[in-house]
C-alpha cells in the first residue's frame, strides 16, 4: 500500500511539473509496478487491491452526490433525462454498430455497445474537481448525464447477464432488472422525502463521529446496492445526494475530501495493475478506430446537450471532452466477457481503449477551448472577445 501511494505521488509530482493531469499518471504507476511489466512488482495479483479500489470508487461517487443538489434534480429533471437519453442513444448505438462491424460476434457486439457507450463516473468526477469546474453551468448537465447513464447501467447489466451466461429465460432477466430498478426507486424516494430525518440522525458536533457515520452509511448502502444488482458506486452517489441536502452537508464535504483523494488514487492505480501492455499491439487498430468513433459521438452529444440547455461553444466543448473517459464499467464488462468465454481479443481491446481514453480525456478537457474554436459560433465568439479587449 505504501509503495502504491508513493509511486502514484512521485509520478503525479513529476507530471504536474509539465502540466499532465494526475489520472493517467496514477494508471501509469500501476502499469509500471504491476505483474505484467518487467522490473519491480508491488503486487502479483491486482485483485489484492480490489476492496480498496472499490472504496475509492465509492468515495468518488459519494462526493459527486454531495455536489449534486436535490434542487438541481427537481428543476432540471426533464432536460437531464433528455440530455442523458440523447447521449446514450448516440454512444451506445455507435458502440453496437462498431461491434457488429468488427465481426467478432453478437454477444461481443452487445458488450462493446456498453463499453463504448458509458462514461467513467470516477474519471469524470476527478476531471471536474481537478479543473475546478464544479460550479460551472455545464457541470449540472454533465452530472445529470452520468446519473442517467448509471440508471441505464444497472438495467443493462441485468439484461446482459443472462445473454452472456447463455440463459434463455426472459423472466429471469426481467426479474433482475425489476429488482435493480425497484431499489433505485427506493433510494430516490429516500432522497426526496427522508432528508430531514436523515439529517437529524447524522447531526453531531463531533467530527470523528460524523466521519464514521457518513462512511458507514455510504459503504453499507453501496454494498446493499450491489446485492440488488445496482452498481455499488450508484448507491454511494444516492447517499451523497441525501446527505448533501442536510445541515451537515458542508462539513461532510470537507471531511471526505482527503479520503476521496487518497482512495481515488488507489482506484486508478489498481486499474493500471490490471493492464497487460503485451496484449495491446494485437488490437491497436480496433482501439484507435473505437477512440475515433467515441470522440466523434461525444462531440455530437455535446452539441445536442448545448441545444437542450442553450449553451455556447465553450460549455459545449466542456461537455464533449469531460464525458469522453471510459473506465470502471468497461472493466466490469471485460471481466464478464472473459468469464463467459467470449472472443479473447475483447479483454486487451477494452484495456487499450480505456487506457487511451483515460489519458486523452483529462488532456482534452483541460484544452477544451481548442475544440470550442472550431464548433459552430466559436470563431465569432473569439472575434467578439478580441474586440472587447482592444484598448480605446
CSV table of C-alpha atoms in Angstrom, one decimal:
chain,number,residue,atom,x,y,z
A,1,UNK,CA,0.0,0.0,0.0
A,2,UNK,CA,2.8,2.4,0.9
A,3,UNK,CA,4.5,1.6,-2.4
A,4,UNK,CA,1.3,2.3,-4.3
A,5,UNK,CA,0.7,5.6,-2.6
A,6,UNK,CA,4.4,6.7,-3.1
A,7,UNK,CA,4.6,5.6,-6.7
A,8,UNK,CA,1.4,7.5,-7.5
A,9,UNK,CA,2.6,10.6,-5.7
A,10,UNK,CA,6.1,10.6,-7.3
A,11,UNK,CA,4.7,10.3,-10.9
A,12,UNK,CA,1.9,12.8,-10.2
A,13,UNK,CA,4.5,15.3,-8.9
A,14,UNK,CA,6.7,14.8,-12.0
A,15,UNK,CA,3.8,15.0,-14.3
A,16,UNK,CA,2.4,18.1,-12.6
A,17,UNK,CA,5.6,20.0,-13.4
A,18,UNK,CA,4.9,19.6,-17.2
A,19,UNK,CA,1.2,20.1,-16.9
A,20,UNK,CA,-0.1,16.5,-17.1
A,21,UNK,CA,-3.3,15.5,-15.2
A,22,UNK,CA,-3.0,13.1,-12.3
A,23,UNK,CA,-5.4,10.3,-13.6
A,24,UNK,CA,-3.2,8.8,-16.4
A,25,UNK,CA,-0.2,9.1,-14.1
A,26,UNK,CA,-1.8,7.1,-11.4
A,27,UNK,CA,-2.7,4.5,-14.0
A,28,UNK,CA,0.8,4.5,-15.4
A,29,UNK,CA,2.2,3.9,-11.9
A,30,UNK,CA,0.0,0.8,-11.7
A,31,UNK,CA,1.2,-0.5,-15.1
A,32,UNK,CA,4.9,0.1,-14.3
A,33,UNK,CA,4.7,-1.7,-10.9
A,34,UNK,CA,2.2,-4.4,-11.9
A,35,UNK,CA,2.7,-8.1,-12.6
A,36,UNK,CA,2.8,-7.7,-16.4
A,37,UNK,CA,5.7,-5.2,-16.6
A,38,UNK,CA,9.4,-6.2,-16.1
A,39,UNK,CA,11.1,-4.8,-13.0
A,40,UNK,CA,9.8,-4.1,-9.5
A,41,UNK,CA,6.4,-5.8,-8.9
A,42,UNK,CA,4.4,-4.5,-5.9
A,43,UNK,CA,1.5,-6.9,-6.3
A,44,UNK,CA,1.4,-10.2,-8.1
A,45,UNK,CA,-2.4,-10.2,-8.1
A,46,UNK,CA,-4.3,-7.0,-8.9
A,47,UNK,CA,-7.3,-8.4,-7.0
A,48,UNK,CA,-5.4,-7.8,-3.8
A,49,UNK,CA,-6.4,-4.1,-4.0
A,50,UNK,CA,-9.9,-4.9,-5.1
A,51,UNK,CA,-11.6,-3.8,-1.9
A,52,UNK,CA,-9.6,-0.6,-1.5
A,53,UNK,CA,-10.1,0.2,-5.2
A,54,UNK,CA,-13.9,-0.3,-4.7
A,55,UNK,CA,-13.8,2.0,-1.7
A,56,UNK,CA,-12.0,4.7,-3.9
A,57,UNK,CA,-14.8,4.5,-6.5
A,58,UNK,CA,-17.5,4.6,-3.7
A,59,UNK,CA,-15.9,7.8,-2.2
A,60,UNK,CA,-15.6,9.5,-5.6
A,61,UNK,CA,-19.3,9.0,-6.4
A,62,UNK,CA,-20.3,9.8,-2.8
A,63,UNK,CA,-18.5,13.2,-3.2
A,64,UNK,CA,-20.2,13.6,-6.6
A,65,UNK,CA,-23.6,13.1,-4.9
A,66,UNK,CA,-22.8,15.7,-2.2
A,67,UNK,CA,-22.1,18.2,-5.1
A,68,UNK,CA,-25.3,17.3,-6.9
A,69,UNK,CA,-28.1,19.0,-5.0
A,70,UNK,CA,-31.7,17.7,-5.0
A,71,UNK,CA,-33.0,21.1,-6.1
A,72,UNK,CA,-31.0,20.7,-9.4
A,73,UNK,CA,-32.6,17.3,-9.9
A,74,UNK,CA,-36.1,18.6,-9.3
A,75,UNK,CA,-35.8,21.7,-11.5
A,76,UNK,CA,-33.9,20.1,-14.3
A,77,UNK,CA,-35.2,16.5,-14.4
A,78,UNK,CA,-36.8,16.6,-17.8
A,79,UNK,CA,-33.8,18.3,-19.5
A,80,UNK,CA,-31.5,15.9,-17.7
A,81,UNK,CA,-33.4,12.8,-18.9
A,82,UNK,CA,-33.4,14.2,-22.5
A,83,UNK,CA,-29.7,15.0,-22.5
A,84,UNK,CA,-28.8,11.7,-20.9
A,85,UNK,CA,-31.1,9.7,-23.3
A,86,UNK,CA,-29.5,11.5,-26.3
A,87,UNK,CA,-26.0,10.8,-25.1
A,88,UNK,CA,-26.8,7.1,-24.6
A,89,UNK,CA,-28.6,6.8,-28.0
A,90,UNK,CA,-25.6,8.2,-29.8
A,91,UNK,CA,-22.8,6.4,-27.9
A,92,UNK,CA,-24.5,3.0,-27.2
A,93,UNK,CA,-25.8,3.0,-30.8
A,94,UNK,CA,-22.4,3.7,-32.2
A,95,UNK,CA,-20.8,1.1,-30.0
A,96,UNK,CA,-23.3,-1.5,-31.1
A,97,UNK,CA,-22.7,-0.7,-34.8
A,98,UNK,CA,-18.9,-0.7,-34.2
A,99,UNK,CA,-19.2,-4.1,-32.5
A,100,UNK,CA,-21.1,-5.6,-35.5
A,101,UNK,CA,-18.6,-4.0,-37.9
A,102,UNK,CA,-15.7,-5.8,-36.2
A,103,UNK,CA,-17.4,-9.1,-36.8
A,104,UNK,CA,-16.4,-10.7,-33.5
A,105,UNK,CA,-19.9,-12.0,-32.7
A,106,UNK,CA,-23.3,-10.8,-31.5
A,107,UNK,CA,-22.6,-11.2,-27.8
A,108,UNK,CA,-19.3,-9.4,-28.3
A,109,UNK,CA,-21.1,-6.5,-30.1
A,110,UNK,CA,-23.5,-6.2,-27.1
A,111,UNK,CA,-20.6,-6.0,-24.8
A,112,UNK,CA,-18.9,-3.3,-27.0
A,113,UNK,CA,-22.1,-1.3,-27.0
A,114,UNK,CA,-21.8,-0.9,-23.3
A,115,UNK,CA,-18.0,-0.4,-23.4
A,116,UNK,CA,-18.2,2.5,-25.9
A,117,UNK,CA,-21.5,3.9,-24.6
A,118,UNK,CA,-20.9,4.6,-20.9
A,119,UNK,CA,-18.6,7.2,-19.4
A,120,UNK,CA,-16.4,6.7,-16.4
A,121,UNK,CA,-18.1,8.3,-13.4
A,122,UNK,CA,-14.8,8.2,-11.5
A,123,UNK,CA,-12.7,9.9,-14.1
A,124,UNK,CA,-15.4,12.4,-15.0
A,125,UNK,CA,-15.7,13.4,-11.3
A,126,UNK,CA,-11.9,13.6,-10.9
A,127,UNK,CA,-11.6,15.8,-14.0
A,128,UNK,CA,-14.3,18.2,-12.8
A,129,UNK,CA,-12.6,18.5,-9.4
A,130,UNK,CA,-9.1,18.9,-10.8
A,131,UNK,CA,-10.2,21.6,-13.3
A,132,UNK,CA,-12.3,23.5,-10.7
A,133,UNK,CA,-15.4,23.2,-12.8
A,134,UNK,CA,-17.8,22.0,-10.2
A,135,UNK,CA,-19.6,25.4,-10.2
A,136,UNK,CA,-19.7,25.8,-14.0
A,137,UNK,CA,-23.2,25.9,-15.6
A,138,UNK,CA,-22.5,22.9,-17.8
A,139,UNK,CA,-21.4,20.8,-14.9
A,140,UNK,CA,-25.0,20.1,-13.8
A,141,UNK,CA,-26.0,18.6,-17.2
A,142,UNK,CA,-22.7,16.6,-17.1
A,143,UNK,CA,-23.6,15.1,-13.7
A,144,UNK,CA,-27.2,14.6,-14.9
A,145,UNK,CA,-26.0,12.6,-17.9
A,146,UNK,CA,-23.9,10.5,-15.5
A,147,UNK,CA,-26.9,9.8,-13.4
A,148,UNK,CA,-29.0,8.7,-16.4
A,149,UNK,CA,-26.1,6.6,-17.6
A,150,UNK,CA,-25.8,4.9,-14.2
A,151,UNK,CA,-29.5,4.1,-14.2
A,152,UNK,CA,-29.2,2.6,-17.7
A,153,UNK,CA,-26.0,0.7,-16.5
A,154,UNK,CA,-28.0,-1.1,-13.8
A,155,UNK,CA,-30.7,-2.2,-16.2
A,156,UNK,CA,-28.2,-3.0,-18.9
A,157,UNK,CA,-26.1,-5.3,-16.7
A,158,UNK,CA,-29.2,-7.1,-15.5
A,159,UNK,CA,-30.3,-7.7,-19.1
A,160,UNK,CA,-26.8,-8.6,-20.4
A,161,UNK,CA,-26.0,-11.2,-17.7
A,162,UNK,CA,-28.4,-13.9,-18.9
A,163,UNK,CA,-27.3,-13.4,-22.5
A,164,UNK,CA,-23.6,-13.8,-21.7
A,165,UNK,CA,-24.3,-16.8,-19.4
A,166,UNK,CA,-26.3,-18.5,-22.2
A,167,UNK,CA,-29.6,-18.4,-20.2
A,168,UNK,CA,-32.7,-18.2,-22.3
A,169,UNK,CA,-35.1,-17.2,-19.5
A,170,UNK,CA,-36.5,-13.8,-20.3
A,171,UNK,CA,-38.4,-13.9,-17.0
A,172,UNK,CA,-35.1,-14.1,-15.0
A,173,UNK,CA,-33.7,-11.1,-16.9
A,174,UNK,CA,-36.9,-9.1,-16.2
A,175,UNK,CA,-36.8,-10.1,-12.6
A,176,UNK,CA,-33.2,-8.9,-12.1
A,177,UNK,CA,-33.9,-5.7,-13.9
A,178,UNK,CA,-37.0,-5.1,-11.8
A,179,UNK,CA,-35.2,-5.7,-8.6
A,180,UNK,CA,-32.4,-3.2,-9.6
A,181,UNK,CA,-35.0,-0.6,-10.7
A,182,UNK,CA,-37.0,-1.1,-7.5
A,183,UNK,CA,-34.0,-0.5,-5.3
A,184,UNK,CA,-33.1,2.6,-7.2
A,185,UNK,CA,-36.6,3.9,-6.8
A,186,UNK,CA,-36.4,3.3,-3.1
A,187,UNK,CA,-33.2,5.2,-2.8
A,188,UNK,CA,-34.7,8.1,-4.9
A,189,UNK,CA,-37.7,8.2,-2.6
A,190,UNK,CA,-35.5,8.3,0.5
A,191,UNK,CA,-33.5,11.2,-1.1
A,192,UNK,CA,-36.7,13.0,-1.9
A,193,UNK,CA,-38.7,12.6,1.3
A,194,UNK,CA,-36.3,11.4,4.0
A,195,UNK,CA,-33.7,14.2,4.0
A,196,UNK,CA,-34.9,15.8,7.3
A,197,UNK,CA,-35.0,12.5,9.2
A,198,UNK,CA,-31.5,11.5,7.8
A,199,UNK,CA,-30.2,15.0,8.7
A,200,UNK,CA,-31.3,14.5,12.3
A,201,UNK,CA,-29.7,11.1,12.6
A,202,UNK,CA,-26.4,12.4,11.2
A,203,UNK,CA,-26.3,15.6,13.2
A,204,UNK,CA,-23.3,15.7,15.6
A,205,UNK,CA,-20.8,18.3,16.6
A,206,UNK,CA,-18.0,15.7,16.8
A,207,UNK,CA,-16.1,15.4,13.6
A,208,UNK,CA,-14.9,11.9,14.4
A,209,UNK,CA,-18.4,10.6,14.9
A,210,UNK,CA,-19.6,12.4,11.7
A,211,UNK,CA,-16.8,10.7,9.6
A,212,UNK,CA,-17.6,7.3,11.0
A,213,UNK,CA,-21.3,7.8,10.4
A,214,UNK,CA,-21.2,9.0,6.8
A,215,UNK,CA,-18.6,6.4,5.9
A,216,UNK,CA,-20.7,3.7,7.4
A,217,UNK,CA,-23.8,4.8,5.6
A,218,UNK,CA,-22.1,5.3,2.3
A,219,UNK,CA,-20.3,2.0,2.3
A,220,UNK,CA,-23.2,0.0,3.7
A,221,UNK,CA,-25.7,1.3,1.1
A,222,UNK,CA,-23.1,0.7,-1.6
A,223,UNK,CA,-22.8,-2.9,-0.6
A,224,UNK,CA,-26.6,-3.4,-0.4
A,225,UNK,CA,-26.9,-1.8,-3.8
A,226,UNK,CA,-24.6,-4.3,-5.3
A,227,UNK,CA,-26.6,-7.1,-3.8
A,228,UNK,CA,-29.7,-5.7,-5.6
A,229,UNK,CA,-27.9,-5.6,-8.9
A,230,UNK,CA,-27.2,-1.9,-8.8
A,231,UNK,CA,-23.6,-0.7,-9.1
A,232,UNK,CA,-22.1,0.0,-5.7
A,233,UNK,CA,-21.0,3.4,-6.7
A,234,UNK,CA,-24.6,4.4,-7.6
A,235,UNK,CA,-25.7,3.6,-4.0
A,236,UNK,CA,-22.9,5.8,-2.7
A,237,UNK,CA,-24.0,8.6,-5.1
A,238,UNK,CA,-27.5,8.4,-3.8
A,239,UNK,CA,-26.3,8.6,-0.1
A,240,UNK,CA,-24.2,11.7,-1.1
A,241,UNK,CA,-27.3,13.2,-2.7
A,242,UNK,CA,-29.3,12.7,0.6
A,243,UNK,CA,-26.5,13.9,2.9
A,244,UNK,CA,-25.6,16.9,0.8
A,245,UNK,CA,-29.0,18.4,1.4
A,246,UNK,CA,-28.7,18.2,5.2
A,247,UNK,CA,-27.3,20.8,7.6
A,248,UNK,CA,-24.2,18.6,8.0
A,249,UNK,CA,-23.6,18.6,4.2
A,250,UNK,CA,-20.8,21.2,4.0
A,251,UNK,CA,-18.9,19.6,6.9
A,252,UNK,CA,-19.2,16.2,5.3
A,253,UNK,CA,-17.9,17.5,2.0
A,254,UNK,CA,-14.8,19.0,3.8
A,255,UNK,CA,-14.2,15.9,5.8
A,256,UNK,CA,-14.5,13.4,3.0
A,257,UNK,CA,-12.2,15.4,0.7
A,258,UNK,CA,-8.8,13.9,1.7
A,259,UNK,CA,-10.3,10.4,1.9
A,260,UNK,CA,-11.7,10.8,-1.7
A,261,UNK,CA,-8.3,11.9,-3.0
A,262,UNK,CA,-6.3,9.1,-1.3
A,263,UNK,CA,-8.5,6.2,-2.2
A,264,UNK,CA,-9.4,7.6,-5.6
A,265,UNK,CA,-5.7,7.4,-6.4
A,266,UNK,CA,-5.7,3.7,-5.4
A,267,UNK,CA,-8.7,3.1,-7.7
A,268,UNK,CA,-6.7,4.4,-10.7
A,269,UNK,CA,-3.5,2.6,-9.6
A,270,UNK,CA,-5.4,-0.7,-9.3
A,271,UNK,CA,-6.8,-0.2,-12.8
A,272,UNK,CA,-3.2,0.2,-14.1
A,273,UNK,CA,-2.3,-3.1,-12.3
A,274,UNK,CA,-4.8,-5.0,-14.4
A,275,UNK,CA,-3.4,-3.8,-17.8
A,276,UNK,CA,-1.0,-6.1,-19.6
A,277,UNK,CA,0.9,-3.9,-22.1
A,278,UNK,CA,2.0,-7.0,-24.1
A,279,UNK,CA,-1.6,-7.7,-25.2
A,280,UNK,CA,-2.2,-4.2,-26.6
A,281,UNK,CA,-0.3,-4.4,-30.0
A,282,UNK,CA,-2.7,-7.1,-31.3
A,283,UNK,CA,-5.7,-4.8,-31.1
A,284,UNK,CA,-4.1,-1.4,-31.7
A,285,UNK,CA,-6.1,-0.6,-34.9
A,286,UNK,CA,-9.5,-1.5,-33.5
A,287,UNK,CA,-8.7,0.5,-30.4
A,288,UNK,CA,-7.8,3.6,-32.4
A,289,UNK,CA,-10.9,3.2,-34.6
A,290,UNK,CA,-13.1,2.9,-31.4
A,291,UNK,CA,-11.4,6.0,-29.9
A,292,UNK,CA,-12.2,8.0,-33.1
A,293,UNK,CA,-15.8,6.9,-33.0
A,294,UNK,CA,-16.1,7.8,-29.3
A,295,UNK,CA,-14.6,11.3,-29.9
A,296,UNK,CA,-17.0,12.0,-32.8
A,297,UNK,CA,-20.1,10.8,-30.9
A,298,UNK,CA,-19.1,12.8,-27.8
A,299,UNK,CA,-18.8,16.0,-29.9
A,300,UNK,CA,-22.3,15.3,-31.4
A,301,UNK,CA,-23.7,14.6,-27.9
A,302,UNK,CA,-22.1,17.8,-26.5
A,303,UNK,CA,-23.8,19.8,-29.3
A,304,UNK,CA,-27.1,18.1,-28.6
A,305,UNK,CA,-26.8,18.9,-24.9
A,306,UNK,CA,-25.9,22.5,-25.8
A,307,UNK,CA,-29.2,22.8,-27.8
A,308,UNK,CA,-31.2,21.5,-24.9
A,309,UNK,CA,-29.6,23.9,-22.4
A,310,UNK,CA,-28.9,26.8,-24.8
A,311,UNK,CA,-25.1,26.6,-24.1
A,312,UNK,CA,-22.4,28.4,-26.1
A,313,UNK,CA,-19.3,26.8,-27.8
A,314,UNK,CA,-17.2,26.9,-24.6
A,315,UNK,CA,-19.7,24.9,-22.5
A,316,UNK,CA,-20.4,22.6,-25.4
A,317,UNK,CA,-16.7,21.7,-25.7
A,318,UNK,CA,-16.5,21.2,-21.9
A,319,UNK,CA,-19.4,18.7,-22.0
A,320,UNK,CA,-17.9,16.9,-25.0
A,321,UNK,CA,-14.4,16.4,-23.6
A,322,UNK,CA,-15.3,15.8,-19.9
A,323,UNK,CA,-17.6,12.9,-20.7
A,324,UNK,CA,-15.0,11.3,-23.0
A,325,UNK,CA,-13.4,8.9,-20.5
A,326,UNK,CA,-14.4,5.3,-20.2
A,327,UNK,CA,-13.4,3.2,-17.2
A,328,UNK,CA,-14.8,1.1,-14.4
A,329,UNK,CA,-17.9,-0.1,-16.3
A,330,UNK,CA,-15.9,-1.2,-19.3
A,331,UNK,CA,-13.6,-3.2,-16.9
A,332,UNK,CA,-16.7,-4.9,-15.4
A,333,UNK,CA,-17.8,-5.9,-18.9
A,334,UNK,CA,-14.3,-7.2,-19.7
A,335,UNK,CA,-14.5,-9.4,-16.7
A,336,UNK,CA,-18.0,-10.7,-17.6
A,337,UNK,CA,-16.9,-11.3,-21.2
A,338,UNK,CA,-13.8,-13.3,-20.0
A,339,UNK,CA,-16.0,-15.4,-17.7
A,340,UNK,CA,-18.5,-16.1,-20.5
A,341,UNK,CA,-15.7,-17.4,-22.8
A,342,UNK,CA,-16.2,-14.7,-25.5
A,343,UNK,CA,-13.6,-13.7,-28.1
A,344,UNK,CA,-10.2,-13.5,-26.4
A,345,UNK,CA,-9.5,-10.2,-28.2
A,346,UNK,CA,-12.1,-8.4,-26.1
A,347,UNK,CA,-10.1,-8.1,-22.9
A,348,UNK,CA,-7.0,-6.5,-24.4
A,349,UNK,CA,-9.2,-4.3,-26.7
A,350,UNK,CA,-11.1,-3.0,-23.7
A,351,UNK,CA,-7.9,-2.4,-21.7
A,352,UNK,CA,-6.3,-0.5,-24.5
A,353,UNK,CA,-9.4,1.5,-25.3
A,354,UNK,CA,-10.0,2.5,-21.7
A,355,UNK,CA,-6.3,3.4,-21.2
A,356,UNK,CA,-6.2,5.6,-24.3
A,357,UNK,CA,-9.3,7.5,-23.3
A,358,UNK,CA,-8.2,7.7,-19.6
A,359,UNK,CA,-5.2,9.6,-20.8
A,360,UNK,CA,-6.9,11.5,-23.6
A,361,UNK,CA,-10.0,12.7,-21.6
A,362,UNK,CA,-8.2,14.8,-18.9
A,363,UNK,CA,-5.9,16.3,-21.5
A,364,UNK,CA,-8.7,17.1,-23.9
A,365,UNK,CA,-10.9,18.6,-21.0
A,366,UNK,CA,-8.0,20.8,-20.0
A,367,UNK,CA,-7.7,22.1,-23.5
A,368,UNK,CA,-11.4,22.2,-24.5
A,369,UNK,CA,-11.0,25.8,-25.7
A,370,UNK,CA,-9.3,24.3,-28.8
A,371,UNK,CA,-12.5,22.4,-29.6
A,372,UNK,CA,-14.7,25.4,-28.8
A,373,UNK,CA,-12.9,27.4,-31.6
A,374,UNK,CA,-14.0,25.0,-34.3
A,375,UNK,CA,-17.5,24.5,-33.1
A,376,UNK,CA,-20.4,26.5,-34.7
A,377,UNK,CA,-20.2,30.0,-33.4
A,378,UNK,CA,-16.8,29.5,-31.8
A,379,UNK,CA,-14.8,31.8,-34.1
A,380,UNK,CA,-17.4,34.5,-33.8
A,381,UNK,CA,-17.2,34.5,-30.0
A,382,UNK,CA,-13.4,34.7,-30.2
A,383,UNK,CA,-13.6,37.7,-32.5
A,384,UNK,CA,-16.1,39.5,-30.3
A,385,UNK,CA,-13.9,38.8,-27.2
A,386,UNK,CA,-10.9,40.2,-29.0
A,387,UNK,CA,-12.8,43.4,-29.9
A,388,UNK,CA,-13.8,43.8,-26.3
A,389,UNK,CA,-10.2,43.6,-25.1
A,390,UNK,CA,-8.8,46.1,-27.7
A,391,UNK,CA,-7.8,49.3,-25.8
A,392,UNK,CA,-9.5,52.5,-26.8
